[in-house]
Coordinates of C-alpha atoms and ligand atoms in Angstrom, one line a residue:
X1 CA 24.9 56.4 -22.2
X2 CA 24.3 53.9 -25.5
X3 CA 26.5 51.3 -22.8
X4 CA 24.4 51.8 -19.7
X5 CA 21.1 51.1 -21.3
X6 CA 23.0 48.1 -22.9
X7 CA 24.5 46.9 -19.4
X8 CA 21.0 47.5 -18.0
X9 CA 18.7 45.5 -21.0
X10 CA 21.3 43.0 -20.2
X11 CA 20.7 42.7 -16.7
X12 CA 17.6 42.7 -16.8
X13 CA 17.4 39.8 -19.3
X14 CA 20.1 37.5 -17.1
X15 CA 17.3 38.6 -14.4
X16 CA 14.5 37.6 -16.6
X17 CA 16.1 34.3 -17.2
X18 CA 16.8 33.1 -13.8
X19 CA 13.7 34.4 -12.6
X20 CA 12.4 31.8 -15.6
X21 CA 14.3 29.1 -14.3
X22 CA 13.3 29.9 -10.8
X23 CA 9.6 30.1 -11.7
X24 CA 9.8 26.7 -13.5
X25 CA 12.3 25.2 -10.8
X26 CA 9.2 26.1 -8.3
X27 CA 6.3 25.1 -10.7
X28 CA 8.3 21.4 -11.3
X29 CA 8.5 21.3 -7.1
X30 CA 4.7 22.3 -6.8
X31 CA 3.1 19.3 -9.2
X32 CA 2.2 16.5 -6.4
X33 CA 3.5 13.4 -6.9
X34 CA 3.0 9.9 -6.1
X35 CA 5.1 6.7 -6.9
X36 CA 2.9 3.1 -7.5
X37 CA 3.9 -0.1 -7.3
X38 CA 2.2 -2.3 -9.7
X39 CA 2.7 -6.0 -10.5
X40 CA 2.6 -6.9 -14.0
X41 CA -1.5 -7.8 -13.5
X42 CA -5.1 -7.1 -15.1
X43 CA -6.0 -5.4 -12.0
X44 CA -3.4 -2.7 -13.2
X45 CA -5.0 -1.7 -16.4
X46 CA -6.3 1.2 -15.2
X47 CA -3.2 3.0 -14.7
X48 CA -1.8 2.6 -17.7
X49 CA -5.0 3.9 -19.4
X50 CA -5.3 6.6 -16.9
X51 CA -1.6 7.8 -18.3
X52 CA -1.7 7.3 -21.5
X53 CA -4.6 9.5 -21.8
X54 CA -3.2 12.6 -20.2
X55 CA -5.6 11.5 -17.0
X56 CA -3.3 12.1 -14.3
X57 CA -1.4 15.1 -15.5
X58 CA -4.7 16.7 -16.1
X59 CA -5.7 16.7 -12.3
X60 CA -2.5 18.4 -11.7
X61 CA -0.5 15.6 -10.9
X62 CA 2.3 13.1 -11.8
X63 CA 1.4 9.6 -11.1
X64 CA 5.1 7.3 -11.6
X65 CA 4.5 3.7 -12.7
X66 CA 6.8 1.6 -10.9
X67 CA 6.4 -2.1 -11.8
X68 CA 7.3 -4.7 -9.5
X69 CA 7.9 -8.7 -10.0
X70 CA 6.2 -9.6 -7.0
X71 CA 4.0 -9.0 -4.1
X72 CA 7.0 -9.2 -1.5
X73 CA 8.9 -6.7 -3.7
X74 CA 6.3 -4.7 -3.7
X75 CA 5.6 -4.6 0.4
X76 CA 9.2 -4.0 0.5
X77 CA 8.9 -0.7 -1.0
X78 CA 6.0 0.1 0.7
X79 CA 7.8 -0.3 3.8
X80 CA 10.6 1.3 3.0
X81 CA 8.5 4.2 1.9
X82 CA 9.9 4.2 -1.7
X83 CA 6.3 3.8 -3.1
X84 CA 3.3 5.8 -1.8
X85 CA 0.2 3.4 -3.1
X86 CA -0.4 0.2 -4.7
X87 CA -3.0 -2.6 -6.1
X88 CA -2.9 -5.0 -3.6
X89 CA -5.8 -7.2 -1.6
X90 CA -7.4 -7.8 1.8
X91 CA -5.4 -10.7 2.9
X92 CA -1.9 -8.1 2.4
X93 CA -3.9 -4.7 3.9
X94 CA -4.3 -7.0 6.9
X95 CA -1.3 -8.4 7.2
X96 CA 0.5 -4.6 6.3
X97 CA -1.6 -3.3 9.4
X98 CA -1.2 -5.6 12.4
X99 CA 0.7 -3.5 14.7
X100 CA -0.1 0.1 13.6
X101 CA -2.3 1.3 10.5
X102 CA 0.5 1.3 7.9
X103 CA -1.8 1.5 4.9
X104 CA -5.6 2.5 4.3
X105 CA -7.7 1.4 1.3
X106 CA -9.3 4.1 -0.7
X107 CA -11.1 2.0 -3.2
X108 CA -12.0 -1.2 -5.1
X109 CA -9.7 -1.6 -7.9
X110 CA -10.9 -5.2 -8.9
X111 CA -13.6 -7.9 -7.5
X112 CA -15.5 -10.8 -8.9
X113 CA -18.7 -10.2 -11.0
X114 CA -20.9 -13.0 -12.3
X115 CA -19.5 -13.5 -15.6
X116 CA -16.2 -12.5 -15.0
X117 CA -14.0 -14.2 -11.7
X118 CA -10.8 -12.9 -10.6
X119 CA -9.8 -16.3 -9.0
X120 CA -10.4 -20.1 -10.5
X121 CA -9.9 -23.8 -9.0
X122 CA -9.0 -26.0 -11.3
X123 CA -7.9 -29.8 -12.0
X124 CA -5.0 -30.7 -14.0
X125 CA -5.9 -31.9 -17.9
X126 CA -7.1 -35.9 -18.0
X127 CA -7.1 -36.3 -14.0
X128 CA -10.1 -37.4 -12.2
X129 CA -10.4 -34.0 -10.0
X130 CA -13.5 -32.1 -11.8
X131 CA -16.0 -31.7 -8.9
X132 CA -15.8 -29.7 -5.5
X133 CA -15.7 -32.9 -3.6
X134 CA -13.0 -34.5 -5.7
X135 CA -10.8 -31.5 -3.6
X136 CA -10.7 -33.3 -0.6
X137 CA -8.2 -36.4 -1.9
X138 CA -5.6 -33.9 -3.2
X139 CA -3.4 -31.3 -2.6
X140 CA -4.2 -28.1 -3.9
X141 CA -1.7 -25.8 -4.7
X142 CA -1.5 -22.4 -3.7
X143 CA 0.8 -19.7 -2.2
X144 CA 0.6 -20.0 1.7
X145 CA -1.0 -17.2 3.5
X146 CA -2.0 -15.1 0.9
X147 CA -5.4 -14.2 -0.7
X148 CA -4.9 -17.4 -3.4
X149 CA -5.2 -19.1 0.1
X150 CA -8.1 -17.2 1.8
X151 CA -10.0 -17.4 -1.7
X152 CA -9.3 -21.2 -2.4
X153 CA -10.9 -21.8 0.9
X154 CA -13.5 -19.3 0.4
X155 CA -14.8 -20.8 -2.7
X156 CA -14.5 -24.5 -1.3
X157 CA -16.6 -23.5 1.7
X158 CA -19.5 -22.0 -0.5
X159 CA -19.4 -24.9 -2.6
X160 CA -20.4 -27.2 0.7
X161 CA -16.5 -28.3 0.9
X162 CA -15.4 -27.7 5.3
X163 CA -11.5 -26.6 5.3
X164 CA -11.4 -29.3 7.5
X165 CA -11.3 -32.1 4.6
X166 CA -9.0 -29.7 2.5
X167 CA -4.9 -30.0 1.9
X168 CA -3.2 -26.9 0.4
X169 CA 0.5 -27.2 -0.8
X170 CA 2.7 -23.9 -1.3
X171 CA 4.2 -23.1 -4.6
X172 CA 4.1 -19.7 -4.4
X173 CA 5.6 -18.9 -8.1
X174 CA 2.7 -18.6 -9.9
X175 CA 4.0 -19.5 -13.3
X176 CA 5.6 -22.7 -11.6
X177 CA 2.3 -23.7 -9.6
X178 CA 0.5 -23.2 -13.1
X179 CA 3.2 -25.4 -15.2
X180 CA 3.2 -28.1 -12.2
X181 CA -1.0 -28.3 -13.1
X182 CA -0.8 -28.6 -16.7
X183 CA 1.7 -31.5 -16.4
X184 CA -0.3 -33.4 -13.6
X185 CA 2.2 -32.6 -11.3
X186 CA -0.4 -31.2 -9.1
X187 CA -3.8 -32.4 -9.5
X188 CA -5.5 -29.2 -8.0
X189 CA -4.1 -25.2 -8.0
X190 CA -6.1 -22.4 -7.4
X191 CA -4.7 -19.5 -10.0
X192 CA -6.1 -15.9 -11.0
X193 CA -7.4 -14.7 -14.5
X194 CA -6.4 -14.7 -17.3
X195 CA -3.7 -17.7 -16.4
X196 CA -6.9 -19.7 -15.4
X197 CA -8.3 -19.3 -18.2
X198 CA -5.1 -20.2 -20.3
X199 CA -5.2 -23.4 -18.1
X200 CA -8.9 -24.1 -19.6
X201 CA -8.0 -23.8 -22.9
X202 CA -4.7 -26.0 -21.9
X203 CA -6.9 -28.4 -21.3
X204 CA -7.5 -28.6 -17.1
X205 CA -10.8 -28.6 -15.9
X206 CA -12.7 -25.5 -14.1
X207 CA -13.9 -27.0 -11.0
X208 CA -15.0 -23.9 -9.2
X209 CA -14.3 -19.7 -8.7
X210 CA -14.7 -16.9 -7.1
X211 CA -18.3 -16.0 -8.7
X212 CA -19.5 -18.2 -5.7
X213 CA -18.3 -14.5 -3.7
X214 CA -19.8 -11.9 -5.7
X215 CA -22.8 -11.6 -3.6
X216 CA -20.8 -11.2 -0.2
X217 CA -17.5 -9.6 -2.3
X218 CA -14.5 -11.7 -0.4
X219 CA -12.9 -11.7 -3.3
X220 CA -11.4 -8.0 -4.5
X221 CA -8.5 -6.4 -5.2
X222 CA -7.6 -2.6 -3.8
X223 CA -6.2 0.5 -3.9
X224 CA -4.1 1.6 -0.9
X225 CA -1.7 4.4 0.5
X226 CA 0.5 4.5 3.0
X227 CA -1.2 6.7 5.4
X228 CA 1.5 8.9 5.8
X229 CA 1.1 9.6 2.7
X230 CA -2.9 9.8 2.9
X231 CA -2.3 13.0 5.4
X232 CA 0.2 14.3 4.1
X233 CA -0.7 14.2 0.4
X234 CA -4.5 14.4 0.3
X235 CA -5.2 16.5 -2.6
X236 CA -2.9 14.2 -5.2
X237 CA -5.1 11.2 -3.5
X238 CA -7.8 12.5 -4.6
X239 CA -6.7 13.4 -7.8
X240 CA -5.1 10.4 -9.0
X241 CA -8.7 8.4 -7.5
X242 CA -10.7 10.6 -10.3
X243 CA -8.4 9.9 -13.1
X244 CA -8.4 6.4 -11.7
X245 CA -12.4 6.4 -12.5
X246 CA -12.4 8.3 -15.4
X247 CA -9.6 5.8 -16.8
X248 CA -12.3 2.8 -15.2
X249 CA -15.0 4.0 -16.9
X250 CA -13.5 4.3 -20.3
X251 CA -12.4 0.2 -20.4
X252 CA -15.9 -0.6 -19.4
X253 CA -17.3 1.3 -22.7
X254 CA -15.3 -0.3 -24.9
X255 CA -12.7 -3.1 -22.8
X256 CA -11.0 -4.1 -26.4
X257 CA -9.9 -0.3 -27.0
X258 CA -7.3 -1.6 -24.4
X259 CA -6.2 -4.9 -25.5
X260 CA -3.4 -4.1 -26.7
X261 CA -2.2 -2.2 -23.8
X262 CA -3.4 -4.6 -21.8
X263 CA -1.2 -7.1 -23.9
X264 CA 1.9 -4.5 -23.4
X265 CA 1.7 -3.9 -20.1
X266 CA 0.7 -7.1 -18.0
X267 CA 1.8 -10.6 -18.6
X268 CA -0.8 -12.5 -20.8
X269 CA -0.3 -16.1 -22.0
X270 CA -0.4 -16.3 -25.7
X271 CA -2.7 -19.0 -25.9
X272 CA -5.4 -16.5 -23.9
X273 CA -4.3 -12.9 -25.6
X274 CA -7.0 -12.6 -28.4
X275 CA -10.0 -14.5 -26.9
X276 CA -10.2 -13.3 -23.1
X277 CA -12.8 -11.2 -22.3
X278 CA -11.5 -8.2 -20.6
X279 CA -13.5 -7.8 -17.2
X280 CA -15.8 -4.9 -15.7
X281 CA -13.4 -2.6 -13.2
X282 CA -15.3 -1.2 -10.0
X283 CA -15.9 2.3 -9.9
X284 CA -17.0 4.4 -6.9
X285 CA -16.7 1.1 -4.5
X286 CA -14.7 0.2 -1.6
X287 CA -14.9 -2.7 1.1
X288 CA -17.7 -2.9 2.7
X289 CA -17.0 -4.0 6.4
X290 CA -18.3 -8.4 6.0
X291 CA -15.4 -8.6 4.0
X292 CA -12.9 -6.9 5.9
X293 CA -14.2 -8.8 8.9
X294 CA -14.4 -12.2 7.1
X295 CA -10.5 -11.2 6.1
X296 CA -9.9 -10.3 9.6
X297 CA -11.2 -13.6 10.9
X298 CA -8.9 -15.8 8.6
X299 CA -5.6 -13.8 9.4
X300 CA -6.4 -15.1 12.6
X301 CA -7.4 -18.1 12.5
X302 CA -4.8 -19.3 10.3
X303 CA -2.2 -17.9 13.4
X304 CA -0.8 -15.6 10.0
X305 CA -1.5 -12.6 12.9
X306 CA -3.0 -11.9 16.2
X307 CA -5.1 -8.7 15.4
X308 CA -5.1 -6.2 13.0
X309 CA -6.8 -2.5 12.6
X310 CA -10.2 -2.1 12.4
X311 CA -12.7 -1.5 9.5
X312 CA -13.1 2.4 10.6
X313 CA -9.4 2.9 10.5
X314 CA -8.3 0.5 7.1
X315 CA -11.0 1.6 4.7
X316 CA -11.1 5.2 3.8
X317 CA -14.3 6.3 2.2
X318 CA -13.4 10.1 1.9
X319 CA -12.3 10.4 -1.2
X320 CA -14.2 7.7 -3.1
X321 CA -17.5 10.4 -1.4
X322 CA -15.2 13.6 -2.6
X323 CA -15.8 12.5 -6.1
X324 CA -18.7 10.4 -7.1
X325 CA -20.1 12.4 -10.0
X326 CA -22.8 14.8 -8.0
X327 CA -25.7 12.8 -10.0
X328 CA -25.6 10.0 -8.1
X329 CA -25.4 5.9 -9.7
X330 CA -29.2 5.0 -10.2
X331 CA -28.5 1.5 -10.8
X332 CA -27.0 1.3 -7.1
X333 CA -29.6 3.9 -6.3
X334 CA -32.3 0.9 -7.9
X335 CA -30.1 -1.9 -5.6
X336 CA -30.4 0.8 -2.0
X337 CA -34.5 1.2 -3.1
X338 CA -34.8 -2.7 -2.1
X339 CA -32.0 -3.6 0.4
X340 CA -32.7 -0.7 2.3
X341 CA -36.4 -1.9 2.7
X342 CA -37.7 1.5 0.7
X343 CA -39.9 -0.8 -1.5
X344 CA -41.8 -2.2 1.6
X345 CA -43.4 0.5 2.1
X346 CA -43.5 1.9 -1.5
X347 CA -44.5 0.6 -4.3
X348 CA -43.4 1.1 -8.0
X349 CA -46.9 -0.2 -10.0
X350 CA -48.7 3.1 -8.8
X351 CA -50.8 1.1 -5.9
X352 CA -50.5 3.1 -2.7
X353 CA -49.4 1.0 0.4
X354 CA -48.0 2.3 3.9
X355 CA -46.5 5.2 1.7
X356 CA -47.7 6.5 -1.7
X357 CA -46.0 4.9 -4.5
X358 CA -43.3 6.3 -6.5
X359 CA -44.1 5.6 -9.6
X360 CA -44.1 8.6 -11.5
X361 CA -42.3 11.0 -8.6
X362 CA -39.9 12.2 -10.9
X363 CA -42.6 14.0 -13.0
X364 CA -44.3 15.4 -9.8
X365 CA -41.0 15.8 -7.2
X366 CA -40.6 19.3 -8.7
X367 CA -43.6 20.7 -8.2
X368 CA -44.6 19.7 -4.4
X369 CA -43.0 21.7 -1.8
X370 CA -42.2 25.5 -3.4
X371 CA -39.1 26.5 -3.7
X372 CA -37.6 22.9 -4.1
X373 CA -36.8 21.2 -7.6
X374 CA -37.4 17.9 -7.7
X375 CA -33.9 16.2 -6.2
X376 CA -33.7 19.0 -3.3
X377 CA -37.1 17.7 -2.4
X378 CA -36.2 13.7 -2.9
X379 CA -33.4 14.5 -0.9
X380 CA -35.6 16.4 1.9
X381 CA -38.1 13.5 1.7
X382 CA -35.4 10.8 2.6
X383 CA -33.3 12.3 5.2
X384 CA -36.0 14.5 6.9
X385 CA -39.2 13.3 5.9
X386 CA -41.3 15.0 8.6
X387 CA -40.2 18.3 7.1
X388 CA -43.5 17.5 4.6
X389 CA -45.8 15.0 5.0
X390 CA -47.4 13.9 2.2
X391 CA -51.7 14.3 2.2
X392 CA -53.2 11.4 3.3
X393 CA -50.3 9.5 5.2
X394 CA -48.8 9.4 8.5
X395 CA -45.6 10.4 9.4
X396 CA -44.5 7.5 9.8
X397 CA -41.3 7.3 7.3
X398 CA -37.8 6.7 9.4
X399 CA -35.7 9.5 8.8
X400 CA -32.6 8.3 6.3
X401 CA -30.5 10.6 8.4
X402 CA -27.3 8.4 8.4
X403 CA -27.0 7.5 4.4
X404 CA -23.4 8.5 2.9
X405 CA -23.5 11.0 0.3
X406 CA -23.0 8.3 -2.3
X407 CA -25.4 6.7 -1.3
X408 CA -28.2 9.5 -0.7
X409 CA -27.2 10.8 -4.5
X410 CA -27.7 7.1 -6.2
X411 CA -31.1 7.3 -4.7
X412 CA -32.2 10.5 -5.6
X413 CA -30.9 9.4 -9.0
X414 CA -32.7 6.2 -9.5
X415 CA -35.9 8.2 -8.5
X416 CA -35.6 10.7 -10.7
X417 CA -35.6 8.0 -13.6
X418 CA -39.1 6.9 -12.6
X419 CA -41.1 9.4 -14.5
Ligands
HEC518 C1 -42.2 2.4 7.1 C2 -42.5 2.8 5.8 C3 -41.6 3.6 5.0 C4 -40.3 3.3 4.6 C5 -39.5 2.1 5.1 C6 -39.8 4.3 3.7 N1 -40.8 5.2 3.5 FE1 -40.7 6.8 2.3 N2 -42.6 7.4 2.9 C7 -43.4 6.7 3.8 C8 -44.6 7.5 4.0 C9 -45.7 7.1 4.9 C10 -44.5 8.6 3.2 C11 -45.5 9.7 3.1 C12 -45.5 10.6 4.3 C13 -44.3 11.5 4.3 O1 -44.2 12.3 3.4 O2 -43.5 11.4 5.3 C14 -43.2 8.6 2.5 C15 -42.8 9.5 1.6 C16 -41.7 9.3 0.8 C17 -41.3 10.2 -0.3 C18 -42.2 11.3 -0.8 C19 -43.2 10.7 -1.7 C20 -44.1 11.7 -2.5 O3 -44.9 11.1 -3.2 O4 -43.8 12.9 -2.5 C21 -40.2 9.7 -0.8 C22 -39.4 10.2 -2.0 C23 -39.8 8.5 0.0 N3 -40.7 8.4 0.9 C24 -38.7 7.8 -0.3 C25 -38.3 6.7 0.5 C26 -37.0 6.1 0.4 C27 -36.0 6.4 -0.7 C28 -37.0 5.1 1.4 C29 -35.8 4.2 1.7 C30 -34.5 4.8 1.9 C31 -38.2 5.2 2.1 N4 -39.0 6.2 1.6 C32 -38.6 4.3 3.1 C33 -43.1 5.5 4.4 C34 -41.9 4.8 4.3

C-alpha cells in the first residue's frame, strides 16, 4: 500500500515536472520577438535605453540588438530575412522597395531640428572652402547614392548652390572620407554628427547643414520592418514602437543620463565625447509624404532606380496612431491651430471674427452641449460642427472630418490648455 502511494506521489511529480518544462518550453515560444539591425550610430540610442530599462520586455516582448558595421551589411540581412527591422533613411527605404514593397516605415527615429543637424558640410582646416559658393570649385566627398548624397545636394540647393555647378567624389568609408578632410586631402565632405562636429573642433570649417531642411524634413532617419514581418508580427510592432517612445521621451528629459551609454554603445570620437550636445529624438512622427516624394524624385533622377512604391504603401501610420498617449500633443495641437487655417477664423485675444474666439474654451467646453465634457464636445465641434452651432454664428465651419486621430487629439489638447 505504503509503495503505491509512493509510486503514485512519484508520478505525479515526474508529471509535475515535465508539465513545468512544457509550460515554460511554451511560455519561452509565446514571447514575440524581433531581431534589429543597428549600426553603431546616435540614431540608435534609443534602443539601447529602451533595453536597459526593462522597456521592451515589459510590453511582452524580446527586442535582440544586432549591431552591424555597415549599411550594406545591414540590407544584407534584411534581405535575407535574418533581421526583422532597422534605423535606416529615405534614400535606402527607396531603394529597398523598387520592385515590390520590401520594407515599410513605421516612424521617425531621427531628423534635423534647429539647433541640432544630423548632417554637416564642411571645408578642410586652413583651406579657402568656407562659403556655399566656394562648393562649386571642389570636389566634395561623399558616399555615392546614398542619403550623404541626397542631403549634400539638398542643403547646397537651399543655400542658392544648382547641382549643376556641384562635383561629388565617393569615399564611402566614413572614417576614411573624414581623415582625407582633416588632412586637406579633400577640401569639401559632407559627414553626420557627432563626426562633424569632431571635424569643427579638428579645426575644418562648418560651411553649411541640414538645419537648412527642418522646415520641409528631407533630412530624417527611420524605423522600418520588413513587411512580412509587419503582417505577420503586428502586435510585437506595436510593442516595441511604445517602448521605443517611452525610451525617446526619457533622453529628451535629461539627454546626459545617457552619455555614457551613448559613449558605450555607438562610435564617438574622443575629441567630441564630453562636449556634444546630445540631440532631441522624434516621437509620435513619421514621414510626411513631400519628403518621401522629394526622395522619390532623386532616386530617379540620379538613374539610382526607375520607380519605387508609393507614399500610401512605404509609410505605415498605424501604429505610430495605435499609441500616441490618448491626450493628444498640444504643442503640435498649437502648430495644426495655424497651418490648418483654424486661427483665420478664430481668434485667441477674445475678439470675435467669422467664429467666436477660443480664448477661454477650455473653461466653458464642458458646460455647452449636456451630456458632453469638454474634449467630447471640442472633438464634436471639429469633426461635425453642424451638430451644434454656436449662438450668433453661421454654420459656416468646414467639417474636420478627415484629421488622423493624432492629429484630432493634439488639437483637442492644445484647446483645452486655453483656459
Ligand atoms: C471658415 C471659418 C472657420 C474655420 C476655418 C474653422 N472654424 Fe471653428 N467655427 C467657425 C464658426 C463660424 C463657429 C461657430 C458656429 C459653429 O459652432 O459651427 C466655429 C466653432 C468652433 C468651435 C466651438 C467654439 C465654441 O465657442 O464653442 C471650435 C472648438 C472650433 N470651431 C474649432 C475649430 C478648429 C480646431 C478649426 C481648425 C481645425 C476650426 N474651428 C476652423 C468657423 C470656422
Amino acid at each position: 500500500m505504503r509503495k503505491t502511494v509512493l509510486a503514485l506521489m512519484l508520478i505525479a511529480a515526474v508529471l509535475a515536472a515535465s508539465l513545468a518544462l512544457l509550460a515554460g518550453r511554451a511560455q519561452a515560444q509565446d514571447v514575440p520577438k524581433l531581431r534589429m539591425g543597428l549600426l553603431p550610430i546616435l540614431d540608435v540610442l534609443p534602443f539601447y535605453v529602451a533595453d536597459e530599462a526593462g522597456y521592451f520586455a515589459a510590453e511582452g516582448i524580446e527586442i535582440e540588438l544586432i549591431p552591424v558595421s555597415s549599411a550594406l551589411e545591414r540590407d544584407q540581412l534584411v534581405i535575407a530575412g535574418e533581421i526583422d527591422g532597422m534605423v535606416n533613411d529615405l534614400i535606402s527605404t527607396g531603394i529597398f522597395n523598387q520592385d515590390k514593397t520590401l520594407i515599410q516605415i513605421v516612424s521617425l527615429a531621427r531628423r534635423a531640428y534647429p539647433d541640432a543637424p544630423q548632417f554637416r558640410l564642411l571645408g578642410a582646416p586652413r583651406s579657402n572652402v568656407t562659403i556655399p559658393s566656394d562648393l562649386t570649385n571642389v570636389e566634395i566627398g561623399i558616399s555615392e547614392n546614398s542619403v550623404i548624397h541626397y542631403i549634400a545636394q539638398r542643403i547646397l540647393e537651399a543655400e542658392g548652390v544648382s547641382a549643376a555647378d556641384l562635383t561629388f567624389r565617393a569615399e564611402p568609408n566614413i572614417a576614411i572620407r573624414f581623415q582625407l578632410l582633416m588632412e586637406g586631402q579633400l577640401k569639401a565632405a559632407c559627414l553626420p554628427d557627432p563626426l562633424a562636429q569632431a571635424a569643427i573642433v579638428g579645426g575644418a570649417t562648418l560651411i553649411a547643414d541640414d538645419t537648412a531642411l527642418v522646415e520641409t524634413q528631407f533630412s530624417q532617419s527611420v524605423l522600418s520592418f520588413r513587411s512580412e514581418v509587419i503582417e505577420e508580427q503586428p502586435e510585437a510592432v506595436e510593442g516595441f514602437l511604445r517602448a521605443w517612445m517611452r525610451a525617446a521621451d526619457d533622453i529628451n528629459a535629461d539627454p546626459e543620463a545617457y552619455r555614457a551609454l551613448w559613449l558605450e554603445k555607438t562610435n564617438v570620437p574622443d575629441s567630441v565625447k564630453d562636449t556634444y550636445a546630445l540631440p532631441p529624438f522624434p516621437t509620435y512622427e513619421i514621414t510626411n509624404e513631400a519628403a518621401w516624394d522629394d526622395t522619390v524624385a532623386w532616386l530617379i533622377e540620379q538613374g539610382i532606380v526607375e520607380s519605387t512604391a508609393s507614399y500610401a504603401d512605404t509609410v505605415n501610420p498605424a501604429f505610430l496612431e495605435a499609441i500616441a498617449p490618448a491626450g493628444g500633443d498640444a504643442a503640435q495641437g498649437e502648430a495644426l491651430f495655424a497651418s490648418l487655417g483654424c486661427i483665420g477664423c478664430h481668434t485667441l485675444d477674445g475678439t470675435a471674427s467669422a467664429g467666436p474666439s477660443v480664448a477661454g474654451i477650455a473653461g466653458r467646453a464642458g458646460s455647452t452641449v449636456d451630456g458632453l465634457s469638454a474634449a467630447e464636445y471640442l472633438q464634436q465641434a471639429i469633426v461635425e460642427p453642424a451638430a451644434f452651432v454656436v449662438e450668433g454664428f453661421g454654420p459656416i465651419m468646414p467639417a474636420y472630418d478627415t484629421l488622423s486621430e493624432v492629429d484630432l487629439a493634439a488639437l483637442v489638447a492644445y484647446l483645452l490648455t486655453l483656459e
